[in-house]
Amino acid sequence: SDSSSDSSSLQSGSSPQQQLAVSGNLANLQQQQQQQGPMETEWTLPFSLNCTGSFNGHSASIIHLAVDTTTSSSASRAANALYSFARNGEIRVWDTVGSRCFAQTVWTGDGPNDFITCATLTTIDSNLVSFHSPEFRDQQSLIVMANNRGSLARLSMAQTDCRPPKLLSSVSNAHSGCPVTALAAGCYANKWLLFTAGRTEVRVWRLPQLAPLQHVTNLERDIGAICLAPMSNGAGSSAADFAASRLVVACRNRICLFGRFGLPHCLAASKRHVIVGSAKKGIWVLDANLKSQVACLGPANMPPVRSLACTANGKWLLSGQLDGTMRVWDLRTWRSVQQSQWHRETIDCLQLAGNTAYSGSADATIKAFA
């Protein structure tokens, strides 16, 4: 790994060897939750699980969704762009008001047998033009995708046809040929960074160049998810400050800062909590410093949790299950307040944007809820 001021600033007081010793008993937690009084209604849900729109056109599983609020529209200044990433490398950009696709492209990767494992979208202060169509012009969005061969690519969008995207930069075998299992991008110490996870290591890259800065190896096997957890002291109010904090890594049997939760698959974070969705043991809520277990959510027979999204105020949690069920959780009472099933298959990604929630599924559809 590179030994530079950039890499040393990433330590944030926590070494990769620090382990989380989480105590608590599932049965006791569930009993405590059942003994709570009736749910109070002082908090107002920002959205409901009533489907208000459907985005159709993908032919493969949706693996990631992102909403870009910086996009300007000649037709509607209030319109946001919804990016959707499919397993076959297809990227589509949608008008969230009219549910219409106005840009699309395909990244083929390194060969015909490649498939996309994860993707991310971030905003960088640069003159990069991601895509330009007659209706929308986006000058700040950066797309990074990764595939099963461990390659990374920084892309620009084509227009409304399916021509190959302009490849701005790429890194082959970024994880020695192992699949990249998770991506997280954000501003850290006034620098835009990309965090990538392989099976046993996390690497850090400077954006937008994809320049390597640091890597942490010899982590637990099977890293399932990574995320940037906001600082719990409430410092900073901008979106960049909110993401500039600590890296949380969820491995097979451990969660560490840079427990045993039964194959952690997804993560979400607020200023007060780190939330873990697992394949066998529901949803676990930890305090922001990963010192103690706060609660566990869901009945024992709840299907595996495949995706999570937490509202910006930290009051509500949205979860997507293996059977296509979505649930809204009150993070004060730890109870499910809404549940619905609009997808036929697994919900692999969730995205919250203001008072709208978006879900992407293995059934190749995207739904909007408001």
mmCIF file of C-alpha atoms in Angstrom:
data_model
loop_
_atom_site.group_PDB
_atom_site.id
_atom_site.type_symbol
_atom_site.label_atom_id
_atom_site.label_comp_id
_atom_site.label_asym_id
_atom_site.label_seq_id
_atom_site.Cartn_x
_atom_site.Cartn_y
_atom_site.Cartn_z
ATOM 1 C CA SER A 1 0.000 0.000 0.000
ATOM 2 C CA ASP A 2 1.052 3.594 -0.539
ATOM 3 C CA SER A 3 2.290 5.398 2.531
ATOM 4 C CA SER A 4 1.196 8.978 2.021
ATOM 5 C CA SER A 5 -0.647 11.683 3.874
ATOM 6 C CA ASP A 6 -3.748 10.719 1.917
ATOM 7 C CA SER A 7 -3.659 7.146 3.150
ATOM 8 C CA SER A 8 -2.738 8.008 6.722
ATOM 9 C CA SER A 9 -5.714 10.335 6.989
ATOM 10 C CA LEU A 10 -8.017 7.388 6.371
ATOM 11 C CA GLN A 11 -7.246 5.656 9.624
ATOM 12 C CA SER A 12 -9.580 7.934 11.673
ATOM 13 C CA GLY A 13 -8.459 6.384 14.924
ATOM 14 C CA SER A 14 -9.558 2.831 14.131
ATOM 15 C CA SER A 15 -7.285 0.111 12.808
ATOM 16 C CA PRO A 16 -8.526 -2.779 10.657
ATOM 17 C CA GLN A 17 -7.618 -5.180 13.464
ATOM 18 C CA GLN A 18 -10.186 -3.688 15.807
ATOM 19 C CA GLN A 19 -12.969 -6.167 16.297
ATOM 20 C CA LEU A 20 -16.533 -5.705 17.330
ATOM 21 C CA ALA A 21 -17.602 -7.679 20.372
ATOM 22 C CA VAL A 22 -21.382 -7.492 20.252
ATOM 23 C CA SER A 23 -23.346 -8.931 23.120
ATOM 24 C CA GLY A 24 -27.057 -9.512 23.243
ATOM 25 C CA ASN A 25 -29.599 -12.229 22.904
ATOM 26 C CA LEU A 26 -32.069 -12.342 20.025
ATOM 27 C CA ALA A 27 -34.862 -13.757 22.137
ATOM 28 C CA ASN A 28 -34.396 -11.151 24.883
ATOM 29 C CA LEU A 29 -34.407 -8.304 22.383
ATOM 30 C CA GLN A 30 -37.574 -9.559 20.731
ATOM 31 C CA GLN A 31 -39.250 -9.937 24.125
ATOM 32 C CA GLN A 32 -38.302 -6.367 25.060
ATOM 33 C CA GLN A 33 -39.687 -5.058 21.787
ATOM 34 C CA GLN A 34 -42.968 -6.939 22.257
ATOM 35 C CA GLN A 35 -43.371 -5.381 25.722
ATOM 36 C CA GLN A 36 -43.193 -1.833 24.344
ATOM 37 C CA GLY A 37 -46.349 0.229 24.418
ATOM 38 C CA PRO A 38 -48.443 1.244 21.409
ATOM 39 C CA MET A 39 -46.492 2.946 18.679
ATOM 40 C CA GLU A 40 -46.553 6.709 18.892
ATOM 41 C CA THR A 41 -47.359 8.661 15.746
ATOM 42 C CA GLU A 42 -45.402 11.884 16.257
ATOM 43 C CA TRP A 43 -43.099 11.120 13.344
ATOM 44 C CA THR A 44 -44.515 11.500 9.864
ATOM 45 C CA LEU A 45 -43.553 8.992 7.216
ATOM 46 C CA PRO A 46 -41.862 10.742 4.280
ATOM 47 C CA PHE A 47 -43.385 8.223 1.859
ATOM 48 C CA SER A 48 -45.770 5.285 1.727
ATOM 49 C CA LEU A 49 -45.475 1.950 -0.003
ATOM 50 C CA ASN A 50 -48.106 2.877 -2.571
ATOM 51 C CA CYS A 51 -46.504 2.419 -5.977
ATOM 52 C CA THR A 52 -46.632 5.665 -7.985
ATOM 53 C CA GLY A 53 -44.574 4.668 -11.005
ATOM 54 C CA SER A 54 -42.837 1.809 -12.779
ATOM 55 C CA PHE A 55 -39.667 2.006 -14.874
ATOM 56 C CA ASN A 56 -39.506 -0.799 -17.431
ATOM 57 C CA GLY A 57 -36.904 -1.537 -20.071
ATOM 58 C CA HIS A 58 -34.049 -3.449 -18.457
ATOM 59 C CA SER A 59 -33.562 -7.085 -19.426
ATOM 60 C CA ALA A 60 -31.446 -8.141 -16.424
ATOM 61 C CA SER A 61 -31.434 -7.798 -12.637
ATOM 62 C CA ILE A 62 -31.156 -4.264 -11.267
ATOM 63 C CA ILE A 63 -28.107 -4.136 -8.984
ATOM 64 C CA HIS A 64 -27.902 -0.443 -8.096
ATOM 65 C CA LEU A 65 -29.987 2.732 -8.154
ATOM 66 C CA ALA A 66 -28.838 6.319 -7.721
ATOM 67 C CA VAL A 67 -30.648 9.643 -7.876
ATOM 68 C CA ASP A 68 -28.735 12.642 -9.195
ATOM 69 C CA THR A 69 -30.223 15.901 -7.933
ATOM 70 C CA THR A 70 -27.693 18.041 -9.823
ATOM 71 C CA THR A 71 -29.199 17.301 -13.230
ATOM 72 C CA SER A 72 -30.833 20.279 -14.903
ATOM 73 C CA SER A 73 -33.817 19.931 -17.193
ATOM 74 C CA SER A 74 -35.115 22.388 -19.725
ATOM 75 C CA ALA A 75 -38.602 20.961 -19.277
ATOM 76 C CA SER A 76 -38.685 20.870 -15.493
ATOM 77 C CA ARG A 77 -36.061 22.324 -13.201
ATOM 78 C CA ALA A 78 -37.391 20.204 -10.347
ATOM 79 C CA ALA A 79 -36.856 16.931 -12.168
ATOM 80 C CA ASN A 80 -34.137 14.586 -10.944
ATOM 81 C CA ALA A 81 -32.350 11.910 -12.914
ATOM 82 C CA LEU A 82 -32.631 8.311 -11.736
ATOM 83 C CA TYR A 83 -29.702 6.104 -12.740
ATOM 84 C CA SER A 84 -30.258 2.352 -12.896
ATOM 85 C CA PHE A 85 -27.497 -0.241 -13.309
ATOM 86 C CA ALA A 86 -28.245 -3.782 -14.486
ATOM 87 C CA ARG A 87 -26.218 -6.940 -14.081
ATOM 88 C CA ASN A 88 -25.594 -7.160 -17.836
ATOM 89 C CA GLY A 89 -23.793 -3.795 -17.818
ATOM 90 C CA GLU A 90 -26.682 -1.680 -19.048
ATOM 91 C CA ILE A 91 -27.055 1.804 -17.601
ATOM 92 C CA ARG A 92 -30.263 3.766 -18.035
ATOM 93 C CA VAL A 93 -31.092 7.307 -16.985
ATOM 94 C CA TRP A 94 -34.734 8.064 -16.290
ATOM 95 C CA ASP A 95 -36.867 11.144 -15.926
ATOM 96 C CA THR A 96 -38.330 10.635 -12.453
ATOM 97 C CA VAL A 97 -41.377 12.736 -13.306
ATOM 98 C CA GLY A 98 -42.443 10.963 -16.485
ATOM 99 C CA SER A 99 -40.834 7.543 -15.829
ATOM 100 C CA ARG A 100 -39.228 7.829 -19.260
ATOM 101 C CA CYS A 101 -35.738 6.682 -20.221
ATOM 102 C CA PHE A 102 -33.847 9.443 -22.003
ATOM 103 C CA ALA A 103 -30.326 7.977 -22.035
ATOM 104 C CA GLN A 104 -28.878 4.491 -22.005
ATOM 105 C CA THR A 105 -25.650 2.665 -22.704
ATOM 106 C CA VAL A 106 -23.925 -0.657 -22.055
ATOM 107 C CA TRP A 107 -20.512 -1.418 -20.582
ATOM 108 C CA THR A 108 -19.333 -4.800 -21.865
ATOM 109 C CA GLY A 109 -16.404 -5.054 -19.473
ATOM 110 C CA ASP A 110 -13.439 -7.196 -20.437
ATOM 111 C CA GLY A 111 -15.228 -9.947 -22.313
ATOM 112 C CA PRO A 112 -18.512 -11.671 -23.196
ATOM 113 C CA ASN A 113 -18.688 -13.631 -19.924
ATOM 114 C CA ASP A 114 -18.335 -10.597 -17.687
ATOM 115 C CA PHE A 115 -21.174 -9.305 -15.560
ATOM 116 C CA ILE A 116 -21.503 -6.264 -13.343
ATOM 117 C CA THR A 117 -21.235 -6.856 -9.600
ATOM 118 C CA CYS A 118 -21.686 -3.316 -8.268
ATOM 119 C CA ALA A 119 -21.829 0.328 -9.322
ATOM 120 C CA THR A 120 -21.904 3.778 -7.804
ATOM 121 C CA LEU A 121 -22.633 7.354 -8.779
ATOM 122 C CA THR A 122 -21.071 10.348 -7.089
ATOM 123 C CA THR A 123 -20.822 14.070 -7.716
ATOM 124 C CA ILE A 124 -17.426 15.621 -8.306
ATOM 125 C CA ASP A 125 -16.498 19.241 -8.841
ATOM 126 C CA SER A 126 -15.170 18.959 -12.385
ATOM 127 C CA ASN A 127 -16.083 19.712 -15.971
ATOM 128 C CA LEU A 128 -16.895 16.097 -16.773
ATOM 129 C CA VAL A 129 -19.956 15.702 -18.987
ATOM 130 C CA SER A 130 -21.503 12.350 -18.151
ATOM 131 C CA PHE A 131 -24.195 12.574 -20.793
ATOM 132 C CA HIS A 132 -25.846 15.203 -22.911
ATOM 133 C CA SER A 133 -29.237 14.828 -24.526
ATOM 134 C CA PRO A 134 -31.616 17.439 -25.948
ATOM 135 C CA GLU A 135 -33.500 17.565 -22.645
ATOM 136 C CA PHE A 136 -30.940 16.925 -19.934
ATOM 137 C CA ARG A 137 -27.349 17.956 -19.433
ATOM 138 C CA ASP A 138 -25.349 16.600 -16.525
ATOM 139 C CA GLN A 139 -21.894 18.027 -15.937
ATOM 140 C CA GLN A 140 -20.981 16.569 -12.557
ATOM 141 C CA SER A 141 -22.052 12.943 -12.236
ATOM 142 C CA LEU A 142 -19.337 10.306 -12.216
ATOM 143 C CA ILE A 143 -20.188 6.668 -12.909
ATOM 144 C CA VAL A 144 -17.954 3.885 -11.643
ATOM 145 C CA MET A 145 -18.749 0.221 -12.312
ATOM 146 C CA ALA A 146 -17.006 -3.021 -11.362
ATOM 147 C CA ASN A 147 -17.296 -6.568 -12.644
ATOM 148 C CA ASN A 148 -16.721 -10.187 -11.718
ATOM 149 C CA ARG A 149 -13.120 -10.119 -12.995
ATOM 150 C CA GLY A 150 -12.118 -7.390 -10.567
ATOM 151 C CA SER A 151 -11.979 -4.574 -13.122
ATOM 152 C CA LEU A 152 -13.087 -0.994 -12.510
ATOM 153 C CA ALA A 153 -14.255 1.473 -15.146
ATOM 154 C CA ARG A 154 -15.014 5.182 -15.019
ATOM 155 C CA LEU A 155 -17.573 5.904 -17.706
ATOM 156 C CA SER A 156 -19.390 8.675 -19.483
ATOM 157 C CA MET A 157 -22.902 8.175 -20.793
ATOM 158 C CA ALA A 158 -23.823 7.847 -24.439
ATOM 159 C CA GLN A 159 -26.965 9.529 -25.685
ATOM 160 C CA THR A 160 -30.278 7.789 -26.325
ATOM 161 C CA ASP A 161 -28.834 4.955 -28.401
ATOM 162 C CA CYS A 162 -26.890 1.927 -27.174
ATOM 163 C CA ARG A 163 -23.444 2.875 -28.422
ATOM 164 C CA PRO A 164 -20.612 1.839 -26.077
ATOM 165 C CA PRO A 165 -19.899 4.498 -23.451
ATOM 166 C CA LYS A 166 -16.779 6.583 -23.563
ATOM 167 C CA LEU A 167 -14.287 4.892 -21.254
ATOM 168 C CA LEU A 168 -12.681 7.692 -19.262
ATOM 169 C CA SER A 169 -10.331 5.451 -17.300
ATOM 170 C CA SER A 170 -10.172 1.848 -16.137
ATOM 171 C CA VAL A 171 -8.190 -0.473 -13.898
ATOM 172 C CA SER A 172 -7.954 -4.128 -14.910
ATOM 173 C CA ASN A 173 -7.651 -6.747 -12.177
ATOM 174 C CA ALA A 174 -8.072 -4.106 -9.489
ATOM 175 C CA HIS A 175 -8.485 -6.927 -6.971
ATOM 176 C CA SER A 176 -6.142 -9.468 -8.570
ATOM 177 C CA GLY A 177 -8.916 -10.886 -10.692
ATOM 178 C CA CYS A 178 -11.332 -11.455 -7.796
ATOM 179 C CA PRO A 179 -14.860 -10.081 -8.155
ATOM 180 C CA VAL A 180 -15.445 -6.627 -6.722
ATOM 181 C CA THR A 181 -18.244 -7.173 -4.227
ATOM 182 C CA ALA A 182 -19.038 -3.626 -3.078
ATOM 183 C CA LEU A 183 -18.353 0.029 -3.863
ATOM 184 C CA ALA A 184 -18.680 3.173 -1.760
ATOM 185 C CA ALA A 185 -17.802 6.699 -2.856
ATOM 186 C CA GLY A 186 -17.678 9.906 -0.904
ATOM 187 C CA CYS A 187 -15.713 12.928 0.239
ATOM 188 C CA TYR A 188 -13.063 12.247 2.871
ATOM 189 C CA ALA A 189 -10.688 14.942 4.173
ATOM 190 C CA ASN A 190 -11.740 17.203 1.267
ATOM 191 C CA LYS A 191 -10.851 14.528 -1.279
ATOM 192 C CA TRP A 192 -13.236 12.395 -3.336
ATOM 193 C CA LEU A 193 -12.427 8.740 -2.795
ATOM 194 C CA LEU A 194 -13.719 5.395 -3.997
ATOM 195 C CA PHE A 195 -13.645 2.384 -1.673
ATOM 196 C CA THR A 196 -13.755 -1.051 -3.315
ATOM 197 C CA ALA A 197 -14.099 -4.441 -1.658
ATOM 198 C CA GLY A 198 -12.821 -7.764 -2.930
ATOM 199 C CA ARG A 199 -13.188 -11.044 -1.109
ATOM 200 C CA THR A 200 -10.620 -10.308 1.612
ATOM 201 C CA GLU A 201 -9.409 -6.746 1.070
ATOM 202 C CA VAL A 202 -10.536 -3.148 0.759
ATOM 203 C CA ARG A 203 -8.805 -0.733 -1.603
ATOM 204 C CA VAL A 204 -8.969 3.044 -1.712
ATOM 205 C CA TRP A 205 -8.759 5.075 -4.928
ATOM 206 C CA ARG A 206 -8.630 8.796 -5.590
ATOM 207 C CA LEU A 207 -11.393 10.145 -7.815
ATOM 208 C CA PRO A 208 -11.811 11.033 -10.560
ATOM 209 C CA GLN A 209 -8.514 9.539 -11.753
ATOM 210 C CA LEU A 210 -8.909 6.075 -10.135
ATOM 211 C CA ALA A 211 -5.426 6.482 -8.671
ATOM 212 C CA PRO A 212 -4.598 3.865 -5.984
ATOM 213 C CA LEU A 213 -3.963 5.236 -2.502
ATOM 214 C CA GLN A 214 -4.156 2.414 0.010
ATOM 215 C CA HIS A 215 -5.319 -1.131 0.580
ATOM 216 C CA VAL A 216 -6.156 -3.170 3.655
ATOM 217 C CA THR A 217 -5.667 -6.924 3.331
ATOM 218 C CA ASN A 218 -6.194 -10.063 5.402
ATOM 219 C CA LEU A 219 -9.751 -9.174 6.368
ATOM 220 C CA GLU A 220 -12.346 -11.840 7.030
ATOM 221 C CA ARG A 221 -13.478 -13.870 4.037
ATOM 222 C CA ASP A 222 -16.431 -12.881 1.890
ATOM 223 C CA ILE A 223 -16.842 -9.131 2.306
ATOM 224 C CA GLY A 224 -20.526 -8.598 1.673
ATOM 225 C CA ALA A 225 -20.956 -4.835 1.966
ATOM 226 C CA ILE A 226 -19.168 -1.588 2.745
ATOM 227 C CA CYS A 227 -20.525 1.847 3.570
ATOM 228 C CA LEU A 228 -19.436 5.236 4.860
ATOM 229 C CA ALA A 229 -20.899 5.872 8.312
ATOM 230 C CA PRO A 230 -21.499 9.542 9.211
ATOM 231 C CA MET A 231 -19.788 11.002 12.249
ATOM 232 C CA SER A 232 -22.020 10.679 15.296
ATOM 233 C CA ASN A 233 -21.012 14.071 16.708
ATOM 234 C CA GLY A 234 -23.186 15.858 14.160
ATOM 235 C CA ALA A 235 -20.318 17.927 12.762
ATOM 236 C CA GLY A 236 -20.862 19.158 9.249
ATOM 237 C CA SER A 237 -24.086 19.786 7.442
ATOM 238 C CA SER A 238 -23.293 19.456 3.747
ATOM 239 C CA ALA A 239 -23.763 16.251 1.793
ATOM 240 C CA ALA A 240 -20.001 15.900 1.445
ATOM 241 C CA ASP A 241 -19.446 16.309 5.204
ATOM 242 C CA PHE A 242 -22.230 13.822 5.915
ATOM 243 C CA ALA A 243 -20.394 11.136 3.949
ATOM 244 C CA ALA A 244 -16.926 12.057 5.213
ATOM 245 C CA SER A 245 -16.482 9.744 8.131
ATOM 246 C CA ARG A 246 -15.494 6.140 8.748
ATOM 247 C CA LEU A 247 -15.538 3.078 6.567
ATOM 248 C CA VAL A 248 -17.631 0.170 7.825
ATOM 249 C CA VAL A 249 -16.849 -3.267 6.407
ATOM 250 C CA ALA A 250 -19.234 -6.221 6.772
ATOM 251 C CA CYS A 251 -17.502 -9.586 6.397
ATOM 252 C CA ARG A 252 -18.886 -13.086 6.822
ATOM 253 C CA ASN A 253 -18.569 -13.214 10.610
ATOM 254 C CA ARG A 254 -17.366 -9.777 11.613
ATOM 255 C CA ILE A 255 -18.092 -6.103 11.273
ATOM 256 C CA CYS A 256 -15.155 -3.765 11.700
ATOM 257 C CA LEU A 257 -14.333 -0.061 11.513
ATOM 258 C CA PHE A 258 -11.425 1.233 9.252
ATOM 259 C CA GLY A 259 -20.126 -9.712 15.752
ATOM 260 C CA ARG A 260 -21.567 -12.236 14.288
ATOM 261 C CA PHE A 261 -24.699 -11.572 12.300
ATOM 262 C CA GLY A 262 -24.945 -14.516 9.947
ATOM 263 C CA LEU A 263 -23.724 -13.585 6.462
ATOM 264 C CA PRO A 264 -24.178 -9.780 6.422
ATOM 265 C CA HIS A 265 -25.417 -8.771 2.990
ATOM 266 C CA CYS A 266 -26.125 -5.046 3.189
ATOM 267 C CA LEU A 267 -25.410 -1.987 5.305
ATOM 268 C CA ALA A 268 -27.024 1.369 6.031
ATOM 269 C CA ALA A 269 -25.833 4.136 8.322
ATOM 270 C CA SER A 270 -27.107 7.257 10.033
ATOM 271 C CA LYS A 271 -25.428 9.581 12.506
ATOM 272 C CA ARG A 272 -26.687 7.414 15.371
ATOM 273 C CA HIS A 273 -26.703 3.874 14.014
ATOM 274 C CA VAL A 274 -25.056 1.356 11.740
ATOM 275 C CA ILE A 275 -27.654 -1.111 10.438
ATOM 276 C CA VAL A 276 -26.854 -4.584 9.138
ATOM 277 C CA GLY A 277 -29.105 -6.738 6.977
ATOM 278 C CA SER A 278 -28.296 -10.437 7.055
ATOM 279 C CA ALA A 279 -29.262 -13.608 5.263
ATOM 280 C CA LYS A 280 -30.468 -15.504 8.311
ATOM 281 C CA LYS A 281 -30.890 -13.239 11.323
ATOM 282 C CA GLY A 282 -32.946 -10.277 10.182
ATOM 283 C CA ILE A 283 -31.812 -6.689 10.720
ATOM 284 C CA TRP A 284 -29.395 -5.705 13.476
ATOM 285 C CA VAL A 285 -28.970 -2.141 14.721
ATOM 286 C CA LEU A 286 -25.661 -1.081 16.276
ATOM 287 C CA ASP A 287 -24.668 2.220 17.793
ATOM 288 C CA ALA A 288 -22.640 4.530 15.569
ATOM 289 C CA ASN A 289 -19.359 3.553 17.223
ATOM 290 C CA LEU A 290 -20.030 -0.193 16.876
ATOM 291 C CA LYS A 291 -19.677 -0.601 20.643
ATOM 292 C CA SER A 292 -23.013 -2.198 21.427
ATOM 293 C CA GLN A 293 -26.046 -3.788 19.879
ATOM 294 C CA VAL A 294 -29.114 -1.565 20.099
ATOM 295 C CA ALA A 295 -31.915 -3.668 18.626
ATOM 296 C CA CYS A 296 -32.852 -6.425 16.242
ATOM 297 C CA LEU A 297 -35.702 -5.988 13.787
ATOM 298 C CA GLY A 298 -38.038 -8.462 12.216
ATOM 299 C CA PRO A 299 -39.561 -11.806 13.136
ATOM 300 C CA ALA A 300 -37.384 -14.893 13.214
ATOM 301 C CA ASN A 301 -38.939 -16.191 9.987
ATOM 302 C CA MET A 302 -38.429 -12.973 7.994
ATOM 303 C CA PRO A 303 -36.891 -13.658 4.548
ATOM 304 C CA PRO A 304 -33.222 -12.722 4.039
ATOM 305 C CA VAL A 305 -32.604 -8.977 3.838
ATOM 306 C CA ARG A 306 -30.947 -7.967 0.563
ATOM 307 C CA SER A 307 -31.035 -4.154 0.663
ATOM 308 C CA LEU A 308 -31.382 -1.296 3.145
ATOM 309 C CA ALA A 309 -31.834 2.477 2.958
ATOM 310 C CA CYS A 310 -32.023 4.921 5.860
ATOM 311 C CA THR A 311 -33.632 8.357 5.654
ATOM 312 C CA ALA A 312 -31.320 11.345 6.022
ATOM 313 C CA ASN A 313 -32.799 12.230 9.418
ATOM 314 C CA GLY A 314 -32.169 8.706 10.718
ATOM 315 C CA LYS A 315 -35.806 8.160 11.707
ATOM 316 C CA TRP A 316 -36.931 5.583 9.154
ATOM 317 C CA LEU A 317 -35.433 2.498 7.565
ATOM 318 C CA LEU A 318 -36.529 0.844 4.333
ATOM 319 C CA SER A 319 -35.648 -2.824 3.775
ATOM 320 C CA GLY A 320 -35.922 -5.095 0.745
ATOM 321 C CA GLN A 321 -36.262 -8.865 1.136
ATOM 322 C CA LEU A 322 -35.430 -11.931 -0.905
ATOM 323 C CA ASP A 323 -39.120 -12.582 -1.632
ATOM 324 C CA GLY A 324 -39.730 -9.083 -3.047
ATOM 325 C CA THR A 325 -41.266 -7.681 0.140
ATOM 326 C CA MET A 326 -40.521 -4.119 1.251
ATOM 327 C CA ARG A 327 -40.843 -2.929 4.826
ATOM 328 C CA VAL A 328 -40.666 0.472 6.505
ATOM 329 C CA TRP A 329 -39.255 0.482 10.049
ATOM 330 C CA ASP A 330 -39.607 3.125 12.740
ATOM 331 C CA LEU A 331 -36.105 3.484 14.224
ATOM 332 C CA ARG A 332 -37.465 4.834 17.480
ATOM 333 C CA THR A 333 -39.838 1.987 18.324
ATOM 334 C CA TRP A 334 -37.940 -0.635 16.236
ATOM 335 C CA ARG A 335 -41.209 -1.779 14.657
ATOM 336 C CA SER A 336 -42.364 -2.360 11.114
ATOM 337 C CA VAL A 337 -45.015 0.234 10.258
ATOM 338 C CA GLN A 338 -45.658 -0.669 6.598
ATOM 339 C CA GLN A 339 -45.202 -3.688 4.390
ATOM 340 C CA SER A 340 -46.000 -4.411 0.752
ATOM 341 C CA GLN A 341 -44.900 -6.589 -2.131
ATOM 342 C CA TRP A 342 -44.685 -4.951 -5.556
ATOM 343 C CA HIS A 343 -41.848 -7.077 -6.975
ATOM 344 C CA ARG A 344 -41.935 -10.726 -8.000
ATOM 345 C CA GLU A 345 -38.286 -11.362 -7.113
ATOM 346 C CA THR A 346 -35.470 -10.167 -4.853
ATOM 347 C CA ILE A 347 -35.140 -6.448 -4.126
ATOM 348 C CA ASP A 348 -31.414 -5.909 -4.607
ATOM 349 C CA CYS A 349 -31.218 -2.129 -4.246
ATOM 350 C CA LEU A 350 -33.087 0.756 -2.648
ATOM 351 C CA GLN A 351 -32.677 4.494 -3.059
ATOM 352 C CA LEU A 352 -34.308 7.354 -1.146
ATOM 353 C CA ALA A 353 -34.624 10.824 -2.657
ATOM 354 C CA GLY A 354 -36.620 13.306 -0.629
ATOM 355 C CA ASN A 355 -40.171 12.011 -0.292
ATOM 356 C CA THR A 356 -39.732 9.313 -2.927
ATOM 357 C CA ALA A 357 -38.347 5.806 -2.569
ATOM 358 C CA TYR A 358 -37.099 3.676 -5.476
ATOM 359 C CA SER A 359 -36.605 -0.087 -5.545
ATOM 360 C CA GLY A 360 -34.719 -2.221 -8.066
ATOM 361 C CA SER A 361 -35.335 -5.933 -8.360
ATOM 362 C CA ALA A 362 -34.070 -9.136 -9.940
ATOM 363 C CA ASP A 363 -37.306 -9.066 -11.963
ATOM 364 C CA ALA A 364 -35.637 -6.250 -14.004
ATOM 365 C CA THR A 365 -38.153 -3.602 -12.921
ATOM 366 C CA ILE A 366 -37.848 -0.396 -10.925
ATOM 367 C CA LYS A 367 -40.687 0.966 -8.803
ATOM 368 C CA ALA A 368 -41.245 4.410 -7.317
ATOM 369 C CA PHE A 369 -43.100 5.032 -4.048
ATOM 370 C CA ALA A 370 -44.300 8.362 -2.733
#
